[in-house]
Structures are given as structure tokens and as C-alpha cells.
Amino acid sequence: VSLEVLEEMHKLELCFPVLAERYRLIDKIGEGTFSTVYKAAAVDGTVVLGSQMWKSPPLHRSSAAKKPKAKKKNPLVALKQIYVTSSPNRIHNELNLLYMLSGNSHVAPLLDILRYQDQVLAILPYYQHSDFRDFYRDIPVKGIKKYMWELLQGLEFVHSKGIIHRDLKPTNFLYDPFKGKGVLVDFGLAEKVSLPLSSRSSNACPCLSKERSSANKAQSKRLNIKAAYPKADQRPPRRANRAGTRGFRAPEVLFKCTNQTTKIDIWSAGIIGLSLLARKFPLFNSPDDIDALVEILIVFGVDKMQKCAELHGCGLELSAPLIQKTTFNGNLVKFLSYCLNHEERNGCLPPDSVIYDTVKFLDEDSGKLVKPIVDENEADVKIRESQRLEMEN
Ligand code: ADP
Ligand code: MG
């Protein structure tokens, strides 16, 4: 433990008097935008509520008496210090969802909450895990299956409670490749699904009414008619929750579909799975939503992405035939073999490389290196809202 971390922990103990009475800070294990996470041990006499949920078998007095020499270890916990700069609503939301989700072995349960003035600490069991970057290159296929199984088990439970995680990525799924066990953490961006049950079974995006959806279908046939795009469009842009992390956002999030469902987590889980199979992390990396759509499009193909756009009430217009040429067209075998044949880069590619390397790779014969720069003004790729089309008609 570095001196800097020791000082930081000492400072926390000083300004949080109840903390040291119950927990002994051991190390800092994570630091994000909204929180810092510490490893700690409960001090003697501290009853860690719900500790039987993750310690099995529970320690009974009788069994302890039989083995007097075996010293009982104080339970290890993770203390998540939620920054005071987070809004009270945000803190409440995270703690409330954690509380609702306690009781499943694939989701880290909330054991306790400590509050002192404006500071809040969430207490979770400590889970031994490995950094994704240490195993994604050589975890065997059997291991990938187990990883995905554990992840999807966790998601199934979260979704059964009507909760969308919204920020699924390797750092929020603590996996121990030696034990083959994983738990979901970090519900800081999670939210309850706000959908009426009836629209969930429908295949179309719930942000479209039935009429709009079929109208959109008819109109999307005219996607390539450029004149249909109004020149100086004054209407405000579409707004939707885009919370999450670059590279893991589902197309409907990027299309700014308003009623997003638990399926956005399944997309992120799929990206993690593809990343493991391709031995490439991060797989997608663009911070810009339109660039992010192009990254997805290159792998999954133009047709699928246009269908997807249509489903979410958008039109996706590609004026550059280049993108058609460079796409793997949804042929994942082709995509994977491309990735696996570029191992010399040590698996980890620089930002945007999935797009740019692909373009370079496939356009060499023409001798022209053209990047699919997706600038709305340059009109290489345009995302149009169905309303825009509707206005034209
Ligand atoms: P943030 O909202 O800051 O991303 P997280 O809840 O994702 O916070 O935690 C950040 C990091 O702390 C995780 O990626 C993980 O490495 C570590 N961590 C969080 N919870 C635990 C836990 N229960 N056990 C062990 N490590 C944890
Ligand atoms: Mg996190």
C-alpha cells in the first residue's frame, strides 16, 4: 500500500468517526467518477449484517468450539465511498437498487450503509477477482462460456426485478477466473424500467407507436433519396438517456430511443462476449455516438443497422459506398478471424482502430486511404429522425 493511499485512508477515518469503530481500512481498490472503493476488514465485535449471504457455511459457535485453534477471520468488505458531489437522488437511487437486489449470489448485496454528515459509505462483501485485462487474451473457450454464464445469471436476476444496469462492462462484473465465479457491481447508473408491460413483448421499439412504426417502415424505403433531408432543420435534437460507457452502448441508446429496455444490458454483455472471443479489448472505443454507430455498422453490416435504425424510428443514411465495402457485413467469423490475425498488436488496439484499421486493411487495393469520418456536415453518415421524414411528406 503506497504512502499516498495510507494518507488518504487515514484522512477518511479522521473525517468519518464511526468508520474506524467498525472497519479497518486495508487498501484502495478502485476509483471512479462518482466513488472510491476501499478494501476493509470488520473490527472485532462488528456484526456485519447479512454476512451469511456471502460467507458459507456460516460460522456456528459449536463448530468454532470444535476447532479452537482456527482463528476466526474478520469478514472482508468493500467500502464504496460515494462522493459528496453526487446528488442525493443519485445516491439514494444506487443504494435503493442495491438493497432491492440483495439476495442473489451473482449480485453484490448491500450489507450496510454508514453515513456521517454528507458522506455516505456503502458496505458490500469483498470479492476476490482478476482484472479483465489480465485474462481476456488467454482465457480458454470453456472459461469464456463460464464467464458469460455467470454474467447472464446476474443479469437475469437484475432484469427480473425490472432493473436496467445501464453500465455493464468488465470493471462492473467482478470475475474470478480461478473459481469461475462472477458478481455484478455498480448500480450507480441503474434504473427501473419505465415501460408498460404490454409494449415489452412487441418487436418494435417502444418509443414508436404502432402507426408511427408502420409509417416509418414505408418511409424508410426512401432512405436513399437525399432530397428528403431538410437543409436547415430547426427542430431540437432527440434527447434520451445515454448513460453508460463508450464501446458498450447499445444501438438504441446511440439512436436516442427514449424507452430503453433491459435489452441494452444484453447488448453490452454481447460486446463483452465478442471481446473475449476476438481477444480484443476494448473492442469499440469511440466516445462519439455517431462514430460508435459506424464501429458497430462495420462489424454487423449496413443492412442490419438500417433495419435497427428503422425499428427505433430513425433513418440511417450512408452516402459513402466505402462503408459498404469495409463492413464485415455481420459475418462474425470473418470479423473474428480478422481480429485474431492481428495479434501482433498485443490484442489491445489504439482508439478507433477497429474503424480505421479496417478501412486501411480493405481499401489498400484502390490505393486510397479514406477514413470514414462521420461528420454530420460532411454527410458521410446521417442519422435522421423519422419526424424529419414525416415532415417532408
Ligand atoms: P464506480 O461507480 O466508481 O465505478 P464500482 O462500484 O464500479 O464504482 O467499483 C469500482 C471498482 O472497485 C470495481 O471495478 C472493482 O475493481 C472494485 N470493487 C467494487 N466493489 C467491489 C467488491 N465488492 N469487492 C471487490 N472489489 C470491488
Ligand atoms: Mg464501476
Short mmCIF file of C-alpha atoms and ligand atoms in Angstrom, two decimals:
data_model
loop_
_atom_site.label_atom_id
_atom_site.label_comp_id
_atom_site.label_asym_id
_atom_site.label_seq_id
_atom_site.Cartn_x
_atom_site.Cartn_y
_atom_site.Cartn_z
CA VAL A 1 0.00 0.00 0.00
CA SER A 2 1.54 3.31 -1.04
CA LEU A 3 2.09 6.14 1.40
CA GLU A 4 -0.33 8.25 -0.58
CA VAL A 5 -3.11 5.69 -0.17
CA LEU A 6 -2.33 5.28 3.53
CA GLU A 7 -2.66 9.02 3.98
CA GLU A 8 -5.90 9.07 2.07
CA MET A 9 -7.34 6.27 4.20
CA HIS A 10 -6.22 7.97 7.37
CA LYS A 11 -7.91 11.17 6.26
CA LEU A 12 -11.14 9.31 5.60
CA GLU A 13 -11.03 7.70 9.05
CA LEU A 14 -10.47 11.09 10.65
CA CYS A 15 -13.39 12.79 8.96
CA PHE A 16 -15.68 9.78 9.38
CA PRO A 17 -15.53 8.95 13.12
CA VAL A 18 -17.90 5.94 13.12
CA LEU A 19 -15.91 4.25 10.41
CA ALA A 20 -12.84 3.27 12.45
CA GLU A 21 -15.05 1.87 15.20
CA ARG A 22 -16.34 -0.77 12.83
CA TYR A 23 -13.90 -1.25 9.96
CA ARG A 24 -10.17 -1.23 9.45
CA LEU A 25 -9.22 0.10 6.04
CA ILE A 26 -6.71 -2.11 4.23
CA ASP A 27 -6.25 -0.72 0.73
CA LYS A 28 -7.80 1.31 -2.03
CA ILE A 29 -9.16 -0.95 -4.78
CA GLY A 30 -11.00 1.30 -7.16
CA GLU A 31 -11.53 4.89 -8.07
CA GLY A 32 -14.12 6.23 -10.47
CA THR A 33 -16.01 9.38 -11.35
CA PHE A 34 -18.52 9.03 -8.56
CA SER A 35 -16.79 6.91 -5.95
CA THR A 36 -13.71 5.42 -4.37
CA VAL A 37 -13.75 1.81 -3.21
CA TYR A 38 -11.64 0.50 -0.31
CA LYS A 39 -10.92 -2.97 0.93
CA ALA A 40 -11.53 -3.23 4.66
CA ALA A 41 -11.96 -5.74 7.48
CA ALA A 42 -14.68 -5.61 10.08
CA VAL A 43 -13.13 -4.95 13.51
CA ASP A 44 -13.78 -7.39 16.36
CA GLY A 45 -17.31 -7.24 17.60
CA THR A 46 -18.73 -5.65 14.46
CA VAL A 47 -21.73 -7.55 13.27
CA VAL A 48 -21.72 -7.35 9.52
CA LEU A 49 -25.36 -7.58 8.64
CA GLY A 50 -26.19 -10.19 6.06
CA SER A 51 -22.67 -11.58 6.07
CA GLN A 52 -24.14 -15.09 5.93
CA MET A 53 -25.28 -14.19 2.45
CA TRP A 54 -21.77 -14.48 1.12
CA LYS A 55 -19.92 -16.48 3.76
CA SER A 56 -20.82 -20.09 3.57
CA PRO A 57 -21.04 -22.16 5.61
CA PRO A 58 -21.91 -19.74 8.41
CA LEU A 59 -19.68 -19.94 11.47
CA HIS A 60 -21.59 -21.61 14.28
CA ARG A 61 -20.44 -21.48 17.83
CA SER A 62 -20.41 -25.26 18.07
CA SER A 63 -18.12 -25.71 15.06
CA ALA A 64 -15.85 -22.95 16.32
CA ALA A 65 -15.64 -24.70 19.65
CA LYS A 66 -14.57 -27.93 17.96
CA LYS A 67 -11.65 -26.23 16.29
CA PRO A 68 -10.34 -23.79 18.88
CA LYS A 69 -7.07 -23.24 17.04
CA ALA A 70 -8.63 -21.99 13.81
CA LYS A 71 -8.69 -18.24 14.29
CA LYS A 72 -11.91 -16.71 13.02
CA LYS A 73 -11.09 -14.17 10.35
CA ASN A 74 -12.92 -10.92 10.37
CA PRO A 75 -15.02 -10.62 7.23
CA LEU A 76 -13.54 -8.61 4.41
CA VAL A 77 -15.71 -5.91 2.93
CA ALA A 78 -15.61 -3.36 0.15
CA LEU A 79 -16.42 0.17 1.29
CA LYS A 80 -17.79 2.27 -1.52
CA GLN A 81 -17.41 5.93 -0.69
CA ILE A 82 -19.91 7.79 -2.83
CA TYR A 83 -18.61 11.30 -3.44
CA VAL A 84 -20.46 14.12 -1.78
CA THR A 85 -20.67 15.78 -5.17
CA SER A 86 -23.18 13.12 -6.26
CA SER A 87 -26.73 14.35 -5.94
CA PRO A 88 -28.74 12.92 -3.02
CA ASN A 89 -31.13 11.45 -5.59
CA ARG A 90 -28.34 9.63 -7.31
CA ILE A 91 -27.01 8.23 -4.05
CA HIS A 92 -30.48 7.20 -2.96
CA ASN A 93 -31.13 5.52 -6.30
CA GLU A 94 -27.93 3.45 -6.13
CA LEU A 95 -28.43 2.36 -2.52
CA ASN A 96 -32.09 1.65 -3.03
CA LEU A 97 -31.46 -0.55 -6.07
CA LEU A 98 -28.60 -2.36 -4.31
CA TYR A 99 -30.93 -3.03 -1.42
CA MET A 100 -33.63 -4.33 -3.76
CA LEU A 101 -31.13 -6.63 -5.44
CA SER A 102 -29.66 -8.18 -2.29
CA GLY A 103 -30.04 -11.92 -2.04
CA ASN A 104 -28.67 -13.32 -5.30
CA SER A 105 -25.22 -14.87 -5.49
CA HIS A 106 -24.45 -13.10 -8.78
CA VAL A 107 -25.13 -9.61 -7.47
CA ALA A 108 -23.09 -7.97 -4.69
CA PRO A 109 -25.52 -7.44 -1.78
CA LEU A 110 -25.69 -4.27 0.24
CA LEU A 111 -24.62 -5.24 3.76
CA ASP A 112 -24.81 -1.90 5.48
CA ILE A 113 -24.70 1.83 4.95
CA LEU A 114 -22.70 4.30 7.02
CA ARG A 115 -23.49 7.97 6.93
CA TYR A 116 -21.73 10.84 8.62
CA GLN A 117 -22.99 14.31 7.76
CA ASP A 118 -22.96 14.46 3.97
CA GLN A 119 -20.75 11.42 3.50
CA VAL A 120 -22.09 8.02 2.55
CA LEU A 121 -20.36 4.64 2.57
CA ALA A 122 -21.98 1.54 1.13
CA ILE A 123 -20.69 -1.71 2.61
CA LEU A 124 -20.52 -4.72 0.32
CA PRO A 125 -18.82 -8.09 0.68
CA TYR A 126 -15.30 -8.07 -0.70
CA TYR A 127 -14.91 -10.25 -3.79
CA GLN A 128 -11.55 -11.54 -4.92
CA HIS A 129 -11.37 -11.01 -8.68
CA SER A 130 -8.95 -10.56 -11.57
CA ASP A 131 -8.57 -7.59 -13.84
CA PHE A 132 -10.20 -8.37 -17.22
CA ARG A 133 -7.07 -7.11 -18.97
CA ASP A 134 -5.09 -9.88 -17.30
CA PHE A 135 -7.15 -12.74 -18.71
CA TYR A 136 -9.06 -11.75 -21.85
CA ARG A 137 -6.16 -12.76 -24.11
CA ASP A 138 -5.82 -16.33 -22.92
CA ILE A 139 -8.92 -17.44 -21.05
CA PRO A 140 -9.90 -20.75 -22.73
CA VAL A 141 -13.17 -21.03 -24.63
CA LYS A 142 -14.57 -23.09 -21.76
CA GLY A 143 -13.69 -20.20 -19.47
CA ILE A 144 -15.41 -17.73 -21.78
CA LYS A 145 -18.55 -19.86 -21.57
CA LYS A 146 -18.39 -19.85 -17.79
CA TYR A 147 -17.77 -16.10 -17.68
CA MET A 148 -20.79 -15.44 -19.89
CA TRP A 149 -22.92 -17.88 -17.93
CA GLU A 150 -22.13 -16.12 -14.67
CA LEU A 151 -22.72 -12.70 -16.22
CA LEU A 152 -26.05 -13.67 -17.75
CA GLN A 153 -27.20 -15.30 -14.50
CA GLY A 154 -26.60 -12.00 -12.74
CA LEU A 155 -28.38 -10.07 -15.46
CA GLU A 156 -31.35 -12.41 -15.43
CA PHE A 157 -31.85 -11.68 -11.75
CA VAL A 158 -31.40 -7.91 -12.13
CA HIS A 159 -33.83 -7.86 -15.07
CA SER A 160 -36.36 -9.99 -13.23
CA LYS A 161 -36.57 -7.13 -10.72
CA GLY A 162 -37.31 -4.72 -13.57
CA ILE A 163 -33.93 -3.04 -13.30
CA ILE A 164 -31.62 -1.98 -16.14
CA HIS A 165 -27.97 -1.91 -15.09
CA ARG A 166 -27.05 0.54 -17.88
CA ASP A 167 -23.29 0.36 -17.35
CA LEU A 168 -22.34 -3.22 -17.97
CA LYS A 169 -18.61 -3.59 -18.71
CA PRO A 170 -15.78 -5.72 -17.38
CA THR A 171 -14.94 -3.42 -14.45
CA ASN A 172 -18.52 -3.70 -13.19
CA PHE A 173 -18.54 -7.50 -13.26
CA LEU A 174 -16.04 -8.89 -10.78
CA TYR A 175 -14.87 -12.22 -12.08
CA ASP A 176 -12.55 -14.74 -10.52
CA PRO A 177 -11.28 -16.91 -13.40
CA PHE A 178 -9.78 -19.44 -10.99
CA LYS A 179 -13.06 -20.09 -9.22
CA GLY A 180 -15.25 -19.38 -12.26
CA LYS A 181 -17.41 -17.04 -10.17
CA GLY A 182 -18.65 -13.59 -11.00
CA VAL A 183 -20.75 -10.86 -9.38
CA LEU A 184 -22.31 -7.71 -10.75
CA VAL A 185 -21.48 -4.45 -9.03
CA ASP A 186 -22.01 -0.73 -9.55
CA PHE A 187 -25.65 0.22 -9.84
CA GLY A 188 -24.76 3.89 -9.92
CA LEU A 189 -26.40 4.39 -13.31
CA ALA A 190 -29.04 1.69 -12.99
CA GLU A 191 -32.72 2.47 -13.26
CA LYS A 192 -36.11 0.84 -13.08
CA VAL A 193 -37.67 0.02 -16.44
CA SER A 194 -40.34 2.58 -17.12
CA LEU A 195 -42.31 0.58 -19.65
CA PRO A 196 -45.87 -0.66 -19.64
CA LEU A 197 -45.68 -4.47 -19.79
CA SER A 198 -47.76 -4.68 -22.97
CA SER A 199 -45.24 -2.92 -25.17
CA ARG A 200 -42.35 -5.06 -23.99
CA SER A 201 -43.39 -8.10 -26.00
CA SER A 202 -43.58 -6.14 -29.22
CA ASN A 203 -40.63 -6.37 -31.54
CA ALA A 204 -40.68 -2.73 -32.50
CA CYS A 205 -39.06 -0.04 -30.42
CA PRO A 206 -41.49 1.03 -27.72
CA CYS A 207 -40.74 4.65 -28.50
CA LEU A 208 -42.76 4.21 -31.67
CA SER A 209 -46.48 3.94 -31.65
CA LYS A 210 -47.98 1.35 -33.99
CA GLU A 211 -48.97 3.88 -36.60
CA ARG A 212 -45.67 5.66 -36.48
CA SER A 213 -43.84 2.41 -36.77
CA SER A 214 -45.62 1.36 -39.95
CA ALA A 215 -45.44 4.85 -41.40
CA ASN A 216 -41.76 4.76 -40.72
CA LYS A 217 -41.41 1.43 -42.45
CA ALA A 218 -42.93 2.84 -45.62
CA GLN A 219 -40.78 5.91 -45.45
CA SER A 220 -37.56 4.16 -44.75
CA LYS A 221 -37.71 2.70 -48.25
CA ARG A 222 -36.95 6.19 -49.35
CA LEU A 223 -33.87 6.38 -47.22
CA ASN A 224 -31.58 6.99 -50.13
CA ILE A 225 -33.50 9.86 -51.57
CA LYS A 226 -31.25 12.62 -50.46
CA ALA A 227 -33.64 15.42 -51.32
CA ALA A 228 -35.86 14.23 -48.48
CA TYR A 229 -33.42 15.61 -45.94
CA PRO A 230 -34.37 19.16 -44.97
CA LYS A 231 -31.49 21.58 -45.27
CA ALA A 232 -31.83 23.94 -42.33
CA ASP A 233 -33.64 21.80 -39.81
CA GLN A 234 -34.61 23.97 -36.86
CA ARG A 235 -36.16 21.27 -34.68
CA PRO A 236 -34.44 20.37 -31.44
CA PRO A 237 -32.37 17.18 -31.44
CA ARG A 238 -33.74 13.99 -29.94
CA ARG A 239 -32.99 13.51 -26.27
CA ALA A 240 -32.68 10.26 -24.38
CA ASN A 241 -30.75 8.71 -21.53
CA ARG A 242 -27.32 7.82 -22.86
CA ALA A 243 -25.75 6.90 -19.51
CA GLY A 244 -23.18 4.17 -19.90
CA THR A 245 -19.66 3.72 -21.15
CA ARG A 246 -18.25 4.17 -24.63
CA GLY A 247 -17.97 0.96 -26.56
CA PHE A 248 -20.76 -0.74 -24.61
CA ARG A 249 -23.77 1.38 -25.58
CA ALA A 250 -26.50 -0.46 -27.48
CA PRO A 251 -27.64 0.88 -30.87
CA GLU A 252 -30.96 2.04 -29.38
CA VAL A 253 -29.06 4.17 -26.88
CA LEU A 254 -26.97 5.63 -29.70
CA PHE A 255 -30.13 6.21 -31.74
CA LYS A 256 -31.52 8.05 -28.72
CA CYS A 257 -34.53 5.82 -28.40
CA THR A 258 -36.47 7.13 -25.42
CA ASN A 259 -37.89 3.95 -23.91
CA GLN A 260 -34.85 1.77 -23.46
CA THR A 261 -35.31 -1.70 -22.02
CA THR A 262 -33.23 -4.32 -20.23
CA LYS A 263 -32.08 -5.39 -23.71
CA ILE A 264 -29.43 -2.68 -23.62
CA ASP A 265 -27.62 -4.73 -20.95
CA ILE A 266 -27.81 -7.83 -23.11
CA TRP A 267 -26.12 -5.85 -25.87
CA SER A 268 -23.30 -4.84 -23.52
CA ALA A 269 -22.95 -8.45 -22.36
CA GLY A 270 -22.69 -9.45 -26.04
CA ILE A 271 -19.94 -6.91 -26.59
CA ILE A 272 -18.00 -8.38 -23.65
CA GLY A 273 -18.51 -11.88 -25.11
CA LEU A 274 -17.35 -10.77 -28.56
CA SER A 275 -14.39 -9.02 -26.97
CA LEU A 276 -13.36 -12.26 -25.26
CA LEU A 277 -13.73 -14.28 -28.47
CA ALA A 278 -11.88 -11.70 -30.54
CA ARG A 279 -9.23 -11.33 -27.83
CA LYS A 280 -9.52 -7.61 -28.34
CA PHE A 281 -10.18 -5.10 -25.60
CA PRO A 282 -11.56 -2.59 -25.93
CA LEU A 283 -13.44 -3.78 -28.96
CA PHE A 284 -15.15 -0.48 -29.70
CA ASN A 285 -13.83 2.74 -28.34
CA SER A 286 -15.45 5.76 -29.88
CA PRO A 287 -16.70 8.42 -27.45
CA ASP A 288 -18.86 9.97 -30.16
CA ASP A 289 -22.28 8.40 -30.70
CA ILE A 290 -22.23 8.56 -34.48
CA ASP A 291 -18.70 7.17 -34.66
CA ALA A 292 -19.87 4.47 -32.28
CA LEU A 293 -22.67 3.53 -34.68
CA VAL A 294 -20.16 3.27 -37.51
CA GLU A 295 -17.99 0.96 -35.41
CA ILE A 296 -21.00 -1.30 -34.87
CA LEU A 297 -22.00 -1.00 -38.51
CA ILE A 298 -18.59 -2.13 -39.70
CA VAL A 299 -18.96 -5.38 -37.81
CA PHE A 300 -22.68 -6.04 -38.19
CA GLY A 301 -23.26 -4.69 -41.67
CA VAL A 302 -25.24 -1.90 -43.23
CA ASP A 303 -28.49 -3.83 -43.74
CA LYS A 304 -28.81 -4.87 -40.12
CA MET A 305 -28.05 -1.39 -38.88
CA GLN A 306 -30.55 0.18 -41.21
CA LYS A 307 -33.21 -2.27 -40.04
CA CYS A 308 -32.23 -1.47 -36.48
CA ALA A 309 -32.49 2.26 -37.14
CA GLU A 310 -35.93 1.77 -38.65
CA LEU A 311 -37.03 -0.16 -35.60
CA HIS A 312 -36.11 2.83 -33.47
CA GLY A 313 -37.75 5.45 -35.63
CA CYS A 314 -34.62 6.66 -37.36
CA GLY A 315 -33.27 6.61 -40.84
CA LEU A 316 -29.63 5.74 -41.31
CA GLU A 317 -28.20 7.18 -44.47
CA LEU A 318 -24.79 6.26 -45.77
CA SER A 319 -23.51 8.28 -48.63
CA ALA A 320 -20.09 6.67 -48.62
CA PRO A 321 -20.09 3.38 -50.55
CA LEU A 322 -16.79 2.81 -48.79
CA ILE A 323 -18.53 1.84 -45.61
CA GLN A 324 -20.44 -0.83 -47.51
CA LYS A 325 -17.13 -2.14 -48.78
CA THR A 326 -15.35 -2.17 -45.47
CA THR A 327 -18.03 -3.82 -43.44
CA PHE A 328 -17.78 -7.41 -42.29
CA ASN A 329 -21.47 -7.43 -43.06
CA GLY A 330 -22.48 -9.27 -39.94
CA ASN A 331 -20.13 -12.12 -40.74
CA LEU A 332 -18.75 -12.61 -37.26
CA VAL A 333 -16.45 -15.43 -38.34
CA LYS A 334 -14.81 -13.06 -40.79
CA PHE A 335 -14.61 -10.39 -38.12
CA LEU A 336 -13.12 -12.76 -35.55
CA SER A 337 -10.54 -14.09 -37.95
CA TYR A 338 -9.60 -10.53 -38.81
CA CYS A 339 -9.14 -9.76 -35.11
CA LEU A 340 -7.25 -12.95 -34.34
CA ASN A 341 -4.90 -12.42 -37.28
CA HIS A 342 -3.84 -9.11 -35.87
CA GLU A 343 -2.48 -10.45 -32.65
CA GLU A 344 0.91 -8.86 -33.16
CA ARG A 345 -0.60 -5.70 -31.75
CA ASN A 346 -0.80 -7.49 -28.44
CA GLY A 347 -4.55 -7.68 -28.52
CA CYS A 348 -5.04 -4.12 -27.48
CA LEU A 349 -5.56 -1.69 -30.29
CA PRO A 350 -5.33 2.08 -30.11
CA PRO A 351 -8.57 4.08 -30.07
CA ASP A 352 -10.74 3.99 -33.18
CA SER A 353 -8.61 1.31 -34.70
CA VAL A 354 -11.47 -1.05 -35.42
CA ILE A 355 -12.75 1.52 -37.85
CA TYR A 356 -9.56 2.90 -39.22
CA ASP A 357 -7.56 -0.29 -39.46
CA THR A 358 -10.42 -1.96 -41.24
CA VAL A 359 -10.65 0.81 -43.75
CA LYS A 360 -6.94 0.73 -44.38
CA PHE A 361 -6.94 -3.01 -44.50
CA LEU A 362 -9.65 -3.32 -47.09
CA ASP A 363 -9.01 -0.29 -49.19
CA GLU A 364 -5.39 -0.93 -49.97
CA ASP A 365 -6.08 -2.25 -53.47
CA SER A 366 -7.53 1.05 -54.59
CA GLY A 367 -4.50 2.72 -53.09
CA LYS A 368 -6.73 5.18 -51.34
CA LEU A 369 -6.78 5.50 -47.62
CA VAL A 370 -10.05 7.06 -46.68
CA LYS A 371 -11.25 7.26 -43.15
CA PRO A 372 -14.99 7.18 -42.70
CA ILE A 373 -15.03 10.45 -40.82
CA VAL A 374 -18.55 10.79 -39.69
CA ASP A 375 -19.27 14.41 -39.57
CA GLU A 376 -22.94 15.27 -39.97
CA ASN A 377 -22.00 18.27 -42.08
CA GLU A 378 -19.88 16.21 -44.39
CA ALA A 379 -22.81 13.86 -44.75
CA ASP A 380 -20.85 10.64 -44.79
CA VAL A 381 -23.32 9.19 -42.39
CA LYS A 382 -26.57 10.77 -41.45
CA ILE A 383 -28.95 9.76 -38.79
CA ARG A 384 -32.33 11.14 -39.45
CA GLU A 385 -35.27 11.06 -37.22
CA SER A 386 -38.47 9.73 -38.64
CA GLN A 387 -40.15 13.03 -37.82
CA ARG A 388 -37.87 14.68 -40.27
CA LEU A 389 -39.05 12.32 -42.96
CA GLU A 390 -42.60 12.77 -41.85
CA MET A 391 -42.35 16.50 -42.26
CA GLU A 392 -41.36 16.08 -45.87
CA ASN A 393 -44.49 14.09 -46.63
P1 ADP B 1 -17.68 3.20 -9.62
O1 ADP B 1 -19.10 3.67 -9.57
O2 ADP B 1 -16.71 4.23 -9.13
O3 ADP B 1 -17.29 2.64 -10.96
P2 ADP B 1 -17.73 0.45 -8.66
O4 ADP B 1 -18.82 0.00 -7.76
O5 ADP B 1 -17.79 0.02 -10.07
O6 ADP B 1 -17.57 2.04 -8.55
O7 ADP B 1 -16.33 -0.03 -8.06
C1 ADP B 1 -15.11 0.37 -8.64
C2 ADP B 1 -14.10 -0.76 -8.58
O8 ADP B 1 -13.88 -1.14 -7.23
C3 ADP B 1 -14.55 -2.05 -9.27
O9 ADP B 1 -14.24 -2.04 -10.65
C4 ADP B 1 -13.78 -3.09 -8.52
O10 ADP B 1 -12.46 -3.21 -9.01
C5 ADP B 1 -13.73 -2.55 -7.11
N1 ADP B 1 -14.86 -3.11 -6.32
C6 ADP B 1 -16.10 -2.60 -6.23
N2 ADP B 1 -16.88 -3.36 -5.43
C7 ADP B 1 -16.10 -4.39 -5.02
C8 ADP B 1 -16.31 -5.54 -4.17
N3 ADP B 1 -17.49 -5.75 -3.59
N4 ADP B 1 -15.28 -6.39 -3.99
C9 ADP B 1 -14.08 -6.17 -4.55
N5 ADP B 1 -13.82 -5.12 -5.35
C10 ADP B 1 -14.80 -4.23 -5.59
MG MG B 2 -17.85 0.95 -11.96
#
